[in-house]
């Protein structure tokens, strides 16, 4: 099938490359001239595991071509909209990129076009889009608009696209539905050639859910805000554990074993970040308000998340006492592992606060340093985690990159001013860290001296 994808950000580029991988001929456009040039020359503007290989492969045999928006509109009957919908100051999603794209599509199109919304948009956007396209159509084109939200996690986006748990299609016309069913058939049947081989699951089942457009749009916002709610919930339980002398690792495990709850998204820490959860939680609160529904529950989710930064800073201050003039090593800048994305990354918020306190920060991240440096040029970026720890009064773990679990901790401890690790993600193994002579402060009561606090409490009761 010939498909166009408009917008080559995380979602658009992954969508374009994966649709090419499953056998379609894809034209992908990007309005940022520099980014487009890079893509046309075989460069990938983002770090996303596995993406570079499938883009290169598809470009080599002409299944994936990059170019302008006008060319993308003219090249295919099926057009995926993957442009940004960033938050406005009031929390609403900014749909101006979608509106201006719709105007161009309406003006250039002839015949039948199926417009597929992949960008995250508020409920009722598809119906607005259809009205806009039809009213502005200059050359007598006929349009269908479908909602087809993405559920791609940064860091495993290629895997998630090719092996999803569900594909949701919100469509009002028979023709639109059959086109999308045919387009996704290789993924639903898992019949394509998978580039991920080793991690490709056997007998994977994909559910294709066809709904009306409004429901599909709402599924996306509801999914993200539910997951965000889980994270804020476990973060509050973690505070309770800390105050009451319980261990969040045990508590999270204990509740996650109930299949009605599930163990995913119960990792406590410095809060959720990235370009999706923070904006989507705000957006659904605003959407609910517009429809007269009070979603205070999600306002609280957002508030709890914002307070994680101050809560973590409190931990640091408690350990270091006077902050001015201290040197702190930071491991991890990205909002989560396996990505170079630092948008709304809690690590950057924490570092900004440290700088205000007069702390000297030296940081390491395997992928995100370059992007972080654009936002925070005033700190020292190190080439490895050992250099970031050298001479430091404490090391903070702010992103749980797997490589931090395999460091030579003895070497780290020897070069630090004080061997103290404050782990914002409970990413390191407590026993291991303690065995190398570190003091360790994690989240939710997981700490070297905290364990003895529990023991002390027990001793009091025993007395
Ligand atoms: C999220 C959703 O998981 C995807 O399904 C969705 O498609 C995507 O948003 C989107 O809307 O585009 P992503 O933002 O890549 O994906 O990241 P997640 O893995 O969901 O993590 C979000 C944040 O929550 C991260 O900062 C992460 O560190 C934090 N988190 C996650 C926790 O603090 N604890 C957890 O247990 C899980």
Tab-separated table of C-alpha atoms and ligand atoms in Angstrom:
chain	number	residue	atom	x	y	z
A	1	UNK	CA	0.000	0.000	0.000
A	2	UNK	CA	1.216	3.578	-0.659
A	3	UNK	CA	1.160	5.614	2.556
A	4	UNK	CA	2.254	9.104	3.532
A	5	UNK	CA	3.355	10.080	7.013
A	6	UNK	CA	3.480	13.777	7.842
A	7	UNK	CA	5.895	14.706	10.647
A	8	UNK	CA	9.114	12.807	11.356
A	9	UNK	CA	9.307	13.155	15.148
A	10	UNK	CA	9.421	10.133	17.484
A	11	UNK	CA	5.979	8.952	16.440
A	12	UNK	CA	6.103	9.846	12.749
A	13	UNK	CA	9.535	8.433	12.050
A	14	UNK	CA	8.809	5.200	13.915
A	15	UNK	CA	5.446	4.877	12.152
A	16	UNK	CA	6.969	5.525	8.725
A	17	UNK	CA	9.877	3.119	9.223
A	18	UNK	CA	7.725	0.339	10.677
A	19	UNK	CA	5.042	0.654	7.980
A	20	UNK	CA	7.845	0.339	5.413
A	21	UNK	CA	9.232	-2.645	7.311
A	22	UNK	CA	5.924	-4.515	7.031
A	23	UNK	CA	5.912	-4.024	3.261
A	24	UNK	CA	4.279	-0.676	2.481
A	25	UNK	CA	5.752	2.070	0.337
A	26	UNK	CA	6.029	5.106	2.586
A	27	UNK	CA	6.616	8.782	1.886
A	28	UNK	CA	7.520	10.653	5.064
A	29	UNK	CA	7.661	14.443	5.249
A	30	UNK	CA	9.310	16.787	7.699
A	31	UNK	CA	8.833	20.575	7.756
A	32	UNK	CA	12.099	21.326	9.620
A	33	UNK	CA	14.519	21.778	6.699
A	34	UNK	CA	17.636	20.773	8.620
A	35	UNK	CA	16.016	17.649	10.002
A	36	UNK	CA	14.717	16.728	6.562
A	37	UNK	CA	18.183	17.072	5.031
A	38	UNK	CA	19.603	14.846	7.746
A	39	UNK	CA	16.948	12.188	7.119
A	40	UNK	CA	17.441	12.314	3.359
A	41	UNK	CA	21.171	11.762	3.927
A	42	UNK	CA	20.516	8.685	6.048
A	43	UNK	CA	20.866	10.359	9.456
A	44	UNK	CA	18.455	9.770	12.349
A	45	UNK	CA	17.704	12.846	14.483
A	46	UNK	CA	16.736	10.831	17.585
A	47	UNK	CA	18.095	7.872	19.512
A	48	UNK	CA	15.577	5.048	19.405
A	49	UNK	CA	16.878	1.465	19.613
A	50	UNK	CA	16.541	-0.419	16.300
A	51	UNK	CA	15.164	2.561	14.362
A	52	UNK	CA	18.345	3.432	12.454
A	53	UNK	CA	18.641	-0.096	11.064
A	54	UNK	CA	15.086	-0.323	9.730
A	55	UNK	CA	15.195	3.213	8.301
A	56	UNK	CA	18.446	2.434	6.469
A	57	UNK	CA	17.083	-0.861	5.202
A	58	UNK	CA	13.838	0.671	3.922
A	59	UNK	CA	15.604	3.649	2.301
A	60	UNK	CA	18.049	1.341	0.531
A	61	UNK	CA	15.340	-0.409	-1.452
A	62	UNK	CA	13.106	2.627	-1.891
A	63	UNK	CA	10.313	1.599	0.496
A	64	UNK	CA	10.909	4.770	2.527
A	65	UNK	CA	11.462	8.205	1.012
A	66	UNK	CA	11.676	11.578	2.761
A	67	UNK	CA	10.484	14.876	1.304
A	68	UNK	CA	8.160	17.848	1.614
A	69	UNK	CA	4.621	18.036	3.007
A	70	UNK	CA	3.162	18.863	-0.413
A	71	UNK	CA	4.815	15.805	-1.951
A	72	UNK	CA	3.531	13.670	0.921
A	73	UNK	CA	-0.034	14.873	0.363
A	74	UNK	CA	0.186	14.192	-3.372
A	75	UNK	CA	1.851	10.770	-3.073
A	76	UNK	CA	-0.765	8.674	-1.295
A	77	UNK	CA	-4.406	8.067	-0.605
A	78	UNK	CA	-3.712	7.283	3.056
A	79	UNK	CA	-2.100	10.095	5.068
A	80	UNK	CA	-0.944	9.669	8.676
A	81	UNK	CA	-0.828	12.922	10.649
A	82	UNK	CA	2.059	12.761	13.119
A	83	UNK	CA	2.665	16.434	13.841
A	84	UNK	CA	3.190	17.799	17.356
A	85	UNK	CA	0.337	18.762	19.676
A	86	UNK	CA	2.298	20.518	22.439
A	87	UNK	CA	0.582	21.913	25.539
A	88	UNK	CA	-0.615	25.526	25.607
A	89	UNK	CA	-0.012	27.489	28.838
A	90	UNK	CA	-3.563	26.595	29.999
A	91	UNK	CA	-2.973	22.833	29.505
A	92	UNK	CA	-5.000	22.514	26.282
A	93	UNK	CA	-3.356	20.686	23.376
A	94	UNK	CA	-2.214	23.116	20.706
A	95	UNK	CA	-3.861	21.877	17.512
A	96	UNK	CA	-2.635	24.680	15.261
A	97	UNK	CA	-0.169	22.427	13.387
A	98	UNK	CA	-3.002	19.984	12.642
A	99	UNK	CA	-5.329	22.761	11.529
A	100	UNK	CA	-2.816	24.314	9.167
A	101	UNK	CA	-1.935	20.892	7.750
A	102	UNK	CA	-5.638	20.172	7.192
A	103	UNK	CA	-5.923	23.402	5.212
A	104	UNK	CA	-3.066	22.350	2.914
A	105	UNK	CA	-4.467	18.838	2.510
A	106	UNK	CA	-7.904	20.245	1.642
A	107	UNK	CA	-6.442	22.626	-0.917
A	108	UNK	CA	-4.228	20.075	-2.704
A	109	UNK	CA	-6.254	16.882	-2.596
A	110	UNK	CA	-8.238	15.277	-5.358
A	111	UNK	CA	-10.251	12.023	-5.296
A	112	UNK	CA	-10.522	10.028	-2.047
A	113	UNK	CA	-8.186	10.475	0.934
A	114	UNK	CA	-8.154	8.710	4.273
A	115	UNK	CA	-6.618	10.982	6.910
A	116	UNK	CA	-5.362	9.077	9.934
A	117	UNK	CA	-4.740	10.931	13.219
A	118	UNK	CA	-1.745	9.432	15.015
A	119	UNK	CA	-0.924	12.575	16.956
A	120	UNK	CA	-2.493	12.632	20.414
A	121	UNK	CA	-5.576	14.836	20.173
A	122	UNK	CA	-8.631	15.692	22.289
A	123	UNK	CA	-11.866	13.796	21.796
A	124	UNK	CA	-13.937	15.138	18.842
A	125	UNK	CA	-10.867	16.239	16.873
A	126	UNK	CA	-11.612	13.748	14.072
A	127	UNK	CA	-15.079	15.182	13.532
A	128	UNK	CA	-13.698	18.746	13.539
A	129	UNK	CA	-10.987	17.706	11.128
A	130	UNK	CA	-13.476	16.121	8.741
A	131	UNK	CA	-15.641	19.237	8.782
A	132	UNK	CA	-12.596	21.448	8.184
A	133	UNK	CA	-11.285	19.287	5.329
A	134	UNK	CA	-14.663	19.053	3.629
A	135	UNK	CA	-15.455	22.762	3.957
A	136	UNK	CA	-12.092	23.825	2.597
A	137	UNK	CA	-11.763	21.236	-0.135
A	138	UNK	CA	-10.837	23.077	-3.351
A	139	UNK	CA	-10.602	20.254	-5.893
A	140	UNK	CA	-13.651	18.191	-4.975
A	141	UNK	CA	-11.806	15.632	-2.856
A	142	UNK	CA	-13.733	13.220	-0.589
A	143	UNK	CA	-12.304	12.598	2.890
A	144	UNK	CA	-12.562	10.094	5.704
A	145	UNK	CA	-10.849	10.773	9.011
A	146	UNK	CA	-9.808	7.962	11.342
A	147	UNK	CA	-8.267	8.042	14.785
A	148	UNK	CA	-5.455	5.557	15.279
A	149	UNK	CA	-3.619	6.446	18.499
A	150	UNK	CA	-0.090	5.307	19.145
A	151	UNK	CA	0.927	3.444	22.283
A	152	UNK	CA	4.673	3.577	21.660
A	153	UNK	CA	7.024	3.858	24.597
A	154	UNK	CA	10.168	5.810	23.825
A	155	UNK	CA	13.080	3.422	24.067
A	156	UNK	CA	11.063	0.486	22.727
A	157	UNK	CA	8.974	2.240	20.090
A	158	UNK	CA	9.965	-0.049	17.202
A	159	UNK	CA	9.169	-3.139	19.226
A	160	UNK	CA	5.851	-1.639	20.396
A	161	UNK	CA	4.825	-0.736	16.849
A	162	UNK	CA	5.594	-4.164	15.439
A	163	UNK	CA	4.367	-6.218	18.401
A	164	UNK	CA	1.575	-4.167	19.980
A	165	UNK	CA	-0.930	-5.581	22.455
A	166	UNK	CA	-3.671	-3.697	20.678
A	167	UNK	CA	-4.262	-1.546	17.623
A	168	UNK	CA	-7.123	0.882	18.085
A	169	UNK	CA	-8.917	2.254	15.065
A	170	UNK	CA	-11.659	4.843	15.456
A	171	UNK	CA	-13.387	5.145	12.138
A	172	UNK	CA	-16.850	6.079	10.921
A	173	UNK	CA	-16.784	4.707	7.358
A	174	UNK	CA	-16.620	1.190	5.933
A	175	UNK	CA	-14.036	2.219	3.333
A	176	UNK	CA	-11.755	3.759	5.962
A	177	UNK	CA	-12.065	0.676	8.161
A	178	UNK	CA	-11.192	-1.766	5.374
A	179	UNK	CA	-8.163	0.269	4.314
A	180	UNK	CA	-6.809	0.302	7.879
A	181	UNK	CA	-7.548	-3.398	8.394
A	182	UNK	CA	-5.572	-4.202	5.229
A	183	UNK	CA	-2.763	-1.819	6.199
A	184	UNK	CA	-2.309	-3.412	9.623
A	185	UNK	CA	-2.938	-7.039	8.536
A	186	UNK	CA	0.783	-8.005	8.657
A	187	UNK	CA	1.016	-6.767	12.259
A	188	UNK	CA	-2.275	-8.270	13.393
A	189	UNK	CA	-1.223	-11.612	11.884
A	190	UNK	CA	2.461	-11.092	12.882
A	191	UNK	CA	3.369	-12.264	9.367
A	192	UNK	CA	6.056	-9.706	8.446
A	193	UNK	CA	9.795	-10.120	8.596
A	194	UNK	CA	10.764	-8.933	12.082
A	195	UNK	CA	14.047	-7.048	12.281
A	196	UNK	CA	14.279	-7.594	16.025
A	197	UNK	CA	14.613	-11.419	15.810
A	198	UNK	CA	16.054	-12.120	19.246
A	199	UNK	CA	13.465	-10.133	21.167
A	200	UNK	CA	10.586	-11.025	18.870
A	201	UNK	CA	7.888	-12.758	20.924
A	202	UNK	CA	6.573	-16.185	19.873
A	203	UNK	CA	2.848	-16.577	19.337
A	204	UNK	CA	2.208	-12.904	20.071
A	205	UNK	CA	-1.480	-11.968	19.872
A	206	UNK	CA	-2.562	-8.549	18.654
A	207	UNK	CA	-6.090	-7.314	19.267
A	208	UNK	CA	-7.496	-4.991	16.635
A	209	UNK	CA	-10.186	-2.858	18.253
A	210	UNK	CA	-12.455	-0.906	15.935
A	211	UNK	CA	-14.482	1.865	17.574
A	212	UNK	CA	-16.017	5.206	16.724
A	213	UNK	CA	-13.537	8.084	16.443
A	214	UNK	CA	-14.482	9.795	19.736
A	215	UNK	CA	-13.921	6.614	21.753
A	216	UNK	CA	-10.610	5.938	20.066
A	217	UNK	CA	-9.362	9.453	20.839
A	218	UNK	CA	-10.408	9.062	24.435
A	219	UNK	CA	-8.736	5.644	24.748
A	220	UNK	CA	-5.383	7.321	24.165
A	221	UNK	CA	-5.769	10.022	26.807
A	222	UNK	CA	-7.379	7.634	29.271
A	223	UNK	CA	-4.540	5.086	28.867
A	224	UNK	CA	-1.777	7.593	29.497
A	225	UNK	CA	-3.512	9.241	32.418
A	226	UNK	CA	-4.299	5.878	34.024
A	227	UNK	CA	-0.620	4.914	33.842
A	228	UNK	CA	0.393	8.319	35.212
A	229	UNK	CA	-2.078	7.787	38.046
A	230	UNK	CA	-0.432	4.450	38.837
A	231	UNK	CA	2.954	6.162	39.063
A	232	UNK	CA	1.680	8.921	41.377
A	233	UNK	CA	-0.125	6.328	43.468
A	234	UNK	CA	2.990	4.240	44.018
A	235	UNK	CA	4.976	7.393	44.757
A	236	UNK	CA	2.568	8.275	47.568
A	237	UNK	CA	2.694	4.709	48.883
A	238	UNK	CA	6.465	5.019	48.769
A	239	UNK	CA	6.347	8.170	50.954
A	240	UNK	CA	4.139	6.289	53.362
A	241	UNK	CA	6.594	3.381	53.433
A	242	UNK	CA	9.420	5.752	54.208
A	243	UNK	CA	7.527	7.433	57.032
A	244	UNK	CA	6.195	4.218	58.521
A	245	UNK	CA	9.314	2.060	58.247
A	246	UNK	CA	8.106	-0.228	55.446
A	247	UNK	CA	9.953	-1.157	52.252
A	248	UNK	CA	8.384	0.021	48.971
A	249	UNK	CA	10.050	-2.789	46.975
A	250	UNK	CA	8.222	-5.364	49.057
A	251	UNK	CA	4.961	-3.409	49.032
A	252	UNK	CA	5.014	-2.837	45.250
A	253	UNK	CA	5.761	-6.509	44.691
A	254	UNK	CA	2.995	-7.527	47.058
A	255	UNK	CA	0.310	-5.423	45.399
A	256	UNK	CA	1.532	-6.095	41.850
A	257	UNK	CA	1.097	-9.842	42.308
A	258	UNK	CA	-2.653	-9.253	42.205
A	259	UNK	CA	-3.390	-9.621	38.484
A	260	UNK	CA	-6.210	-7.062	38.801
A	261	UNK	CA	-3.532	-4.493	39.705
A	262	UNK	CA	-0.506	-5.820	37.798
A	263	UNK	CA	3.135	-5.144	38.529
A	264	UNK	CA	3.845	-2.693	35.672
A	265	UNK	CA	4.210	1.022	36.428
A	266	UNK	CA	4.684	0.489	40.127
A	267	UNK	CA	8.279	1.711	40.220
A	268	UNK	CA	8.528	4.641	42.625
A	269	UNK	CA	10.894	7.504	41.966
A	270	UNK	CA	11.312	11.145	41.117
A	271	UNK	CA	8.107	11.236	39.089
A	272	UNK	CA	6.973	10.807	35.529
A	273	UNK	CA	8.353	13.015	32.775
A	274	UNK	CA	8.662	12.987	29.016
A	275	UNK	CA	6.534	14.640	26.407
A	276	UNK	CA	3.465	12.463	26.921
A	277	UNK	CA	2.320	11.893	30.507
A	278	UNK	CA	2.668	15.460	31.849
A	279	UNK	CA	0.903	17.009	28.854
A	280	UNK	CA	-1.722	14.291	28.489
A	281	UNK	CA	-2.746	14.438	32.156
A	282	UNK	CA	-3.189	18.202	31.846
A	283	UNK	CA	-5.018	17.842	28.542
A	284	UNK	CA	-7.590	15.335	29.788
A	285	UNK	CA	-8.333	17.521	32.827
A	286	UNK	CA	-9.051	20.401	30.426
A	287	UNK	CA	-11.081	18.190	28.091
A	288	UNK	CA	-13.175	16.981	31.035
A	289	UNK	CA	-13.747	20.578	32.162
A	290	UNK	CA	-15.002	21.513	28.708
A	291	UNK	CA	-17.565	18.725	28.891
A	292	UNK	CA	-18.606	19.706	32.426
A	293	UNK	CA	-16.821	16.819	34.193
A	294	UNK	CA	-14.651	17.503	37.204
A	295	UNK	CA	-11.477	15.394	37.030
A	296	UNK	CA	-9.842	16.501	40.298
A	297	UNK	CA	-8.421	12.991	40.632
A	298	UNK	CA	-6.002	13.741	37.793
A	299	UNK	CA	-5.208	17.222	39.118
A	300	UNK	CA	-3.980	15.450	42.238
A	301	UNK	CA	-1.929	13.021	40.102
A	302	UNK	CA	-0.196	16.010	38.524
A	303	UNK	CA	0.318	17.757	41.863
A	304	UNK	CA	1.847	14.652	43.442
A	305	UNK	CA	4.153	14.361	40.466
A	306	UNK	CA	5.321	17.967	40.712
A	307	UNK	CA	6.027	17.539	44.423
A	308	UNK	CA	8.425	14.662	43.752
A	309	UNK	CA	11.165	17.113	42.883
A	310	UNK	CA	10.984	18.983	46.228
A	311	UNK	CA	10.601	15.672	48.036
A	312	UNK	CA	13.818	14.326	46.482
A	313	UNK	CA	15.678	17.571	47.115
A	314	UNK	CA	14.678	17.246	50.750
A	315	UNK	CA	16.421	13.868	50.850
A	316	UNK	CA	19.591	15.346	49.362
A	317	UNK	CA	19.589	18.255	51.813
A	318	UNK	CA	19.044	15.937	54.744
A	319	UNK	CA	22.171	14.003	53.778
A	320	UNK	CA	24.442	16.857	52.725
A	321	UNK	CA	23.290	19.503	55.223
A	322	UNK	CA	24.905	22.648	53.730
A	323	UNK	CA	24.459	22.568	49.979
A	324	UNK	CA	26.454	25.617	48.863
A	325	UNK	CA	29.830	24.605	47.482
A	326	UNK	CA	29.071	20.860	47.424
A	327	UNK	CA	29.906	18.809	44.347
A	328	UNK	CA	27.260	16.365	43.157
A	329	UNK	CA	27.614	13.707	40.475
A	330	UNK	CA	24.499	12.889	38.454
A	331	UNK	CA	23.951	9.579	36.688
A	332	UNK	CA	21.164	9.875	34.137
A	333	UNK	CA	19.510	12.877	32.488
A	334	UNK	CA	16.956	11.386	30.092
A	335	UNK	CA	13.358	11.206	31.351
A	336	UNK	CA	13.704	7.410	31.239
A	337	UNK	CA	16.302	4.895	30.013
A	338	UNK	CA	16.976	3.993	26.361
A	339	UNK	CA	16.159	7.420	25.006
A	340	UNK	CA	17.986	10.714	24.537
A	341	UNK	CA	14.784	12.650	25.281
A	342	UNK	CA	15.050	15.185	28.101
A	343	UNK	CA	11.689	16.921	27.616
A	344	UNK	CA	10.067	17.385	31.049
A	345	UNK	CA	12.807	15.147	32.476
A	346	UNK	CA	12.706	15.170	36.296
A	347	UNK	CA	16.533	15.010	36.267
A	348	UNK	CA	16.758	18.460	34.706
A	349	UNK	CA	14.295	19.953	37.210
A	350	UNK	CA	16.367	18.527	40.071
A	351	UNK	CA	19.628	19.845	38.622
A	352	UNK	CA	18.113	23.335	38.164
A	353	UNK	CA	17.194	23.380	41.860
A	354	UNK	CA	20.684	22.191	42.845
A	355	UNK	CA	22.240	25.010	40.848
A	356	UNK	CA	20.037	27.536	42.667
A	357	UNK	CA	21.419	26.133	45.929
A	358	UNK	CA	24.988	26.783	44.782
A	359	UNK	CA	25.860	23.138	44.096
A	360	UNK	CA	28.408	22.193	41.454
A	361	UNK	CA	26.960	19.475	39.186
A	362	UNK	CA	28.852	17.016	36.998
A	363	UNK	CA	26.629	14.704	35.003
A	364	UNK	CA	26.760	11.646	32.815
A	365	UNK	CA	24.120	10.102	30.564
A	366	UNK	CA	24.835	7.465	27.905
A	367	UNK	CA	22.671	9.225	25.286
A	368	UNK	CA	21.025	12.404	26.521
A	369	UNK	CA	23.967	14.678	27.403
A	370	UNK	CA	23.943	16.563	24.117
A	371	UNK	CA	20.243	17.388	24.357
A	372	UNK	CA	20.515	18.220	28.054
A	373	UNK	CA	23.411	20.607	27.310
A	374	UNK	CA	21.143	22.622	25.012
A	375	UNK	CA	18.800	23.262	27.962
A	376	UNK	CA	21.360	23.324	30.768
A	377	UNK	CA	24.721	24.533	29.482
A	378	UNK	CA	25.939	25.541	32.959
A	379	UNK	CA	26.859	22.078	34.290
A	380	UNK	CA	29.822	19.833	33.524
A	381	UNK	CA	29.057	16.911	31.205
A	382	UNK	CA	31.292	13.876	31.691
A	383	UNK	CA	32.182	11.109	29.270
A	384	UNK	CA	31.596	8.313	31.754
A	385	UNK	CA	29.933	7.680	35.116
A	386	UNK	CA	33.279	7.398	36.918
A	387	UNK	CA	34.280	10.932	35.960
A	388	UNK	CA	30.865	12.208	37.058
A	389	UNK	CA	31.428	10.676	40.513
A	390	UNK	CA	35.014	11.894	40.948
A	391	UNK	CA	35.466	14.124	43.990
A	392	UNK	CA	31.691	14.258	44.564
A	393	UNK	CA	29.952	14.543	47.938
A	394	UNK	CA	27.167	12.367	46.571
A	395	UNK	CA	26.053	10.649	43.378
A	396	UNK	CA	22.401	10.915	42.382
A	397	UNK	CA	20.863	8.217	40.191
A	398	UNK	CA	18.171	10.035	38.204
A	399	UNK	CA	17.584	7.681	35.261
A	400	UNK	CA	17.718	3.912	35.617
A	401	UNK	CA	20.019	3.119	32.682
A	402	UNK	CA	20.926	-0.605	32.841
A	403	UNK	CA	24.667	0.182	32.642
A	404	UNK	CA	24.562	1.756	36.121
A	405	UNK	CA	23.924	-1.708	37.548
A	406	UNK	CA	27.209	-3.023	36.173
A	407	UNK	CA	29.691	-0.386	37.283
A	408	UNK	CA	32.881	-1.027	39.219
A	409	UNK	CA	31.484	0.391	42.463
A	410	UNK	CA	34.805	-0.024	44.278
A	411	UNK	CA	36.390	2.300	41.723
A	412	UNK	CA	33.535	4.792	42.112
A	413	UNK	CA	33.794	4.789	45.923
A	414	UNK	CA	37.573	5.336	45.918
A	415	UNK	CA	37.366	8.577	43.954
A	416	UNK	CA	34.431	10.184	45.741
A	417	UNK	CA	34.763	12.740	48.502
A	418	UNK	CA	32.050	10.868	50.373
A	419	UNK	CA	30.764	7.509	49.095
A	420	UNK	CA	27.070	8.333	49.174
A	421	UNK	CA	24.504	7.321	46.558
A	422	UNK	CA	21.055	8.868	46.548
A	423	UNK	CA	19.068	6.736	44.158
A	424	UNK	CA	15.985	8.440	42.723
A	425	UNK	CA	14.885	5.317	40.881
A	426	UNK	CA	15.855	2.499	43.277
A	427	UNK	CA	17.946	1.320	40.351
A	428	UNK	CA	20.944	-0.076	42.213
A	429	UNK	CA	21.038	-3.216	44.342
A	430	UNK	CA	21.212	-2.113	47.973
A	431	UNK	CA	23.353	-5.067	49.156
A	432	UNK	CA	25.849	-4.582	46.367
A	433	UNK	CA	26.215	-0.868	47.018
A	434	UNK	CA	26.559	-1.344	50.771
A	435	UNK	CA	29.127	-4.121	50.240
A	436	UNK	CA	31.324	-1.558	48.459
A	437	UNK	CA	31.247	0.777	51.435
A	438	UNK	CA	28.592	3.202	50.245
A	439	UNK	CA	25.922	4.905	52.249
A	440	UNK	CA	22.778	4.442	50.194
A	441	UNK	CA	19.539	6.385	50.238
A	442	UNK	CA	16.831	5.156	47.902
A	443	UNK	CA	13.113	5.823	47.589
A	444	UNK	CA	10.416	4.541	49.916
A	445	UNK	CA	12.438	3.349	52.879
A	446	UNK	CA	15.097	1.526	50.831
A	447	UNK	CA	18.360	2.753	52.399
A	448	UNK	CA	21.453	1.470	54.129
A	449	UNK	CA	20.736	3.102	57.474
A	450	UNK	CA	16.958	2.894	56.898
A	451	UNK	CA	17.116	-0.852	57.186
A	452	UNK	CA	18.634	-0.528	60.601
A	453	UNK	CA	15.902	1.996	61.418
A	454	UNK	CA	13.353	-0.750	60.832
A	455	UNK	CA	15.450	-3.074	62.930
A	456	UNK	CA	15.725	-0.441	65.672
A	457	UNK	CA	11.973	-0.010	65.677
A	458	UNK	CA	11.551	-3.718	66.044
A	459	UNK	CA	14.057	-3.651	68.910
A	460	UNK	CA	11.998	-0.992	70.699
A	461	UNK	CA	8.931	-3.161	70.428
A	462	UNK	CA	10.950	-6.186	71.633
A	463	UNK	CA	12.093	-4.260	74.715
B	1	LIG	C1	4.056	6.773	27.302
B	1	LIG	C2	3.137	5.539	27.228
B	1	LIG	O1	3.677	4.497	28.029
B	1	LIG	C3	2.989	5.053	25.789
B	1	LIG	O2	2.069	3.971	25.742
B	1	LIG	C4	2.454	6.224	24.947
B	1	LIG	O3	2.304	5.853	23.604
B	1	LIG	C5	3.425	7.385	25.044
B	1	LIG	O4	3.542	7.784	26.421
B	1	LIG	C6	2.879	8.519	24.212
B	1	LIG	O5	1.802	9.016	24.535
B	1	LIG	O6	3.444	8.819	23.168
B	1	LIG	P1	6.686	7.171	27.311
B	1	LIG	O7	6.365	8.611	27.553
B	1	LIG	O8	7.708	6.807	26.302
B	1	LIG	O9	5.346	6.372	26.901
B	1	LIG	O10	7.203	6.604	28.679
B	1	LIG	P2	6.727	5.583	29.807
B	1	LIG	O11	7.535	4.362	29.741
B	1	LIG	O12	5.267	5.421	29.818
B	1	LIG	O13	7.190	6.403	31.112
B	1	LIG	C7	6.658	7.693	31.378
B	1	LIG	C8	7.284	8.264	32.623
B	1	LIG	O14	6.821	7.558	33.782
B	1	LIG	C9	8.806	8.181	32.676
B	1	LIG	O15	9.339	9.383	33.187
B	1	LIG	C10	9.088	7.044	33.626
B	1	LIG	O16	10.322	7.154	34.289
B	1	LIG	C11	7.922	7.172	34.591
B	1	LIG	N1	7.591	5.902	35.257
B	1	LIG	C12	7.102	4.866	34.542
B	1	LIG	C13	7.780	5.786	36.620
B	1	LIG	O17	8.227	6.730	37.302
B	1	LIG	N2	7.455	4.602	37.240
B	1	LIG	C14	6.974	3.551	36.544
B	1	LIG	O18	6.691	2.498	37.177
B	1	LIG	C15	6.800	3.671	35.172
